[in-house]
PDB file of C-alpha atoms in Angstrom:
ATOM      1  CA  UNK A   1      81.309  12.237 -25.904  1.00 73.00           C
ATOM      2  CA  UNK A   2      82.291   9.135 -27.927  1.00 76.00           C
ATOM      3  CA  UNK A   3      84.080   6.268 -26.566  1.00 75.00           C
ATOM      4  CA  UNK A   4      85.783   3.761 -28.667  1.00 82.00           C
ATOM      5  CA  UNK A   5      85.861   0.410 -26.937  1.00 80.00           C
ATOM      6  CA  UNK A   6      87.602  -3.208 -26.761  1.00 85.00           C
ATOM      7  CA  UNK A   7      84.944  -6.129 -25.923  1.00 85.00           C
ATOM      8  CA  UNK A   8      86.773  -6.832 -22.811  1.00 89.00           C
ATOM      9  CA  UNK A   9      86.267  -3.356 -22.191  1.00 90.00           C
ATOM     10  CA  UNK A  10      82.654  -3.658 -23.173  1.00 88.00           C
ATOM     11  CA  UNK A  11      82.324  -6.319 -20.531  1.00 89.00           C
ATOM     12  CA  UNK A  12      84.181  -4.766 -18.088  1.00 93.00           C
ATOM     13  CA  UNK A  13      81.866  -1.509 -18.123  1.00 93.00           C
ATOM     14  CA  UNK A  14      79.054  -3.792 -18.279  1.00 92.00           C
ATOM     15  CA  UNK A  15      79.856  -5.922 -14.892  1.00 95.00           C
ATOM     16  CA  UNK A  16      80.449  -2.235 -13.391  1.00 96.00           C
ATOM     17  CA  UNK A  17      77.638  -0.816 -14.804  1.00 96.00           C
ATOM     18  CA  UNK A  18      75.016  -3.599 -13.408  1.00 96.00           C
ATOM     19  CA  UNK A  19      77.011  -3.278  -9.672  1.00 97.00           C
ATOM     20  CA  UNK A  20      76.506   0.345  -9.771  1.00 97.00           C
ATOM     21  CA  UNK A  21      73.036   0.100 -11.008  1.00 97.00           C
ATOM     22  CA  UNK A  22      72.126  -2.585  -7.980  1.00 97.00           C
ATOM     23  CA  UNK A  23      73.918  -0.075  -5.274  1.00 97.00           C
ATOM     24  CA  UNK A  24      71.567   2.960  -6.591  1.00 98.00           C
ATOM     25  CA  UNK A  25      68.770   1.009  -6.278  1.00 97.00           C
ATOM     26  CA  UNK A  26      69.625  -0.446  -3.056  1.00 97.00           C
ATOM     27  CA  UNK A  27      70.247   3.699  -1.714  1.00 96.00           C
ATOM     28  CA  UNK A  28      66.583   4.585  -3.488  1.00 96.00           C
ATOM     29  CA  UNK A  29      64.809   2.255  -1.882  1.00 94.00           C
ATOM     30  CA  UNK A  30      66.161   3.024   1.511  1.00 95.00           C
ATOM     31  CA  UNK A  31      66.903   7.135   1.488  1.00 94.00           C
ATOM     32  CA  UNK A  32      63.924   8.662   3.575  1.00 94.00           C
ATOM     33  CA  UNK A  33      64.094  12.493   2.618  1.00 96.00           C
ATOM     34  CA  UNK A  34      61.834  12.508  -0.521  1.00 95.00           C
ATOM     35  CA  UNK A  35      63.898  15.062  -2.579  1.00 96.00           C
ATOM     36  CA  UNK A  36      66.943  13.360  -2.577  1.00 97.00           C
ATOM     37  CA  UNK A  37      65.062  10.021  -3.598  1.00 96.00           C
ATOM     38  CA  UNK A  38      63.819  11.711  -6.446  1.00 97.00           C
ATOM     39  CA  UNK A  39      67.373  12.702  -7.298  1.00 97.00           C
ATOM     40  CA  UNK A  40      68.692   9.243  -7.009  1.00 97.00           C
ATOM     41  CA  UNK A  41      66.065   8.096  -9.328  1.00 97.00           C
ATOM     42  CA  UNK A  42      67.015  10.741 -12.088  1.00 98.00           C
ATOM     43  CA  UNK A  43      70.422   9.128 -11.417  1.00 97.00           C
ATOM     44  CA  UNK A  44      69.348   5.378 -11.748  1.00 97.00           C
ATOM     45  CA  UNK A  45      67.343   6.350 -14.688  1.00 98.00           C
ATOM     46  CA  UNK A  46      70.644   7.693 -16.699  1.00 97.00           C
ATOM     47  CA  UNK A  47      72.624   4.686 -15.062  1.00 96.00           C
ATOM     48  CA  UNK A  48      70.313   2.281 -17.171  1.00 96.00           C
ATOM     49  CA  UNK A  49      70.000   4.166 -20.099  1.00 96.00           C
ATOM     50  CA  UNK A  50      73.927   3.956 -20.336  1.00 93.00           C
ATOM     51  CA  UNK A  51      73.714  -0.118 -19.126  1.00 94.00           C
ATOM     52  CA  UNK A  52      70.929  -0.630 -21.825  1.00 93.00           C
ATOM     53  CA  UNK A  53      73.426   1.192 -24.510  1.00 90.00           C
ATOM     54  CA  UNK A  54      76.295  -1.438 -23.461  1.00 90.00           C
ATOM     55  CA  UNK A  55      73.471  -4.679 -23.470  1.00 89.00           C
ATOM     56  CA  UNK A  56      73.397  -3.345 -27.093  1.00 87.00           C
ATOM     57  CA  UNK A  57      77.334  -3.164 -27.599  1.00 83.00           C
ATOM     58  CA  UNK A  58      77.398  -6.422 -26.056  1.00 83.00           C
ATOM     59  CA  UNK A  59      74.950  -7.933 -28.458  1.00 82.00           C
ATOM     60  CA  UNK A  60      77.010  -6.347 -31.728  1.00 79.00           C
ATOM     61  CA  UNK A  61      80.126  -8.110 -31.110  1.00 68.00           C
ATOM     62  CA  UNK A  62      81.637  -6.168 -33.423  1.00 56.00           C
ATOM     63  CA  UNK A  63      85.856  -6.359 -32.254  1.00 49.00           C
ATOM     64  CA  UNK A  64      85.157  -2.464 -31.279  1.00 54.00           C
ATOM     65  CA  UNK A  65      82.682  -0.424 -30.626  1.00 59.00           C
ATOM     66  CA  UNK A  66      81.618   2.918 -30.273  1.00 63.00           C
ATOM     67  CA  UNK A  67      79.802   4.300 -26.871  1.00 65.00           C
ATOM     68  CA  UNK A  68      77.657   7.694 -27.152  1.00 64.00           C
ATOM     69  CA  UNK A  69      77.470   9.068 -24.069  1.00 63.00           C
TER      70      UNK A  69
END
């Protein structure tokens, strides 16, 4: 999927992004039952892969951008 995005965009999905990101973190650290930590992780991990991929949009500053998702 390829997303074409506006920098307020851009900064928009990267405020929502790092609030998400906290939350998931938050639920890892406190969820008990082992497989659905480990779940939650895989989640996290593809949460920050995508936030990483916007720091990097962010950084271009190019008037639009393009997200691969």
């Amino acid at each position: 999927m390829v997303l074409e995005l506006s920098q307020q965009q851009i900064h928009l999905l990267h405020a929502c992004l790092a609030e998400s990101v906290d939350q998931l973190r938050d639920e890892v650290l406190h969820t008990d039952e082992r497989a659905l930590r480990e779940a939650l992780k895989v989640k996290l991990d593809q949460l920050q892969d995508l936030q990483r991929q916007v720091d990097s949009l962010m950084r271009a500053e190019d008037g639009e951008a393009t997200l691969r998702m």
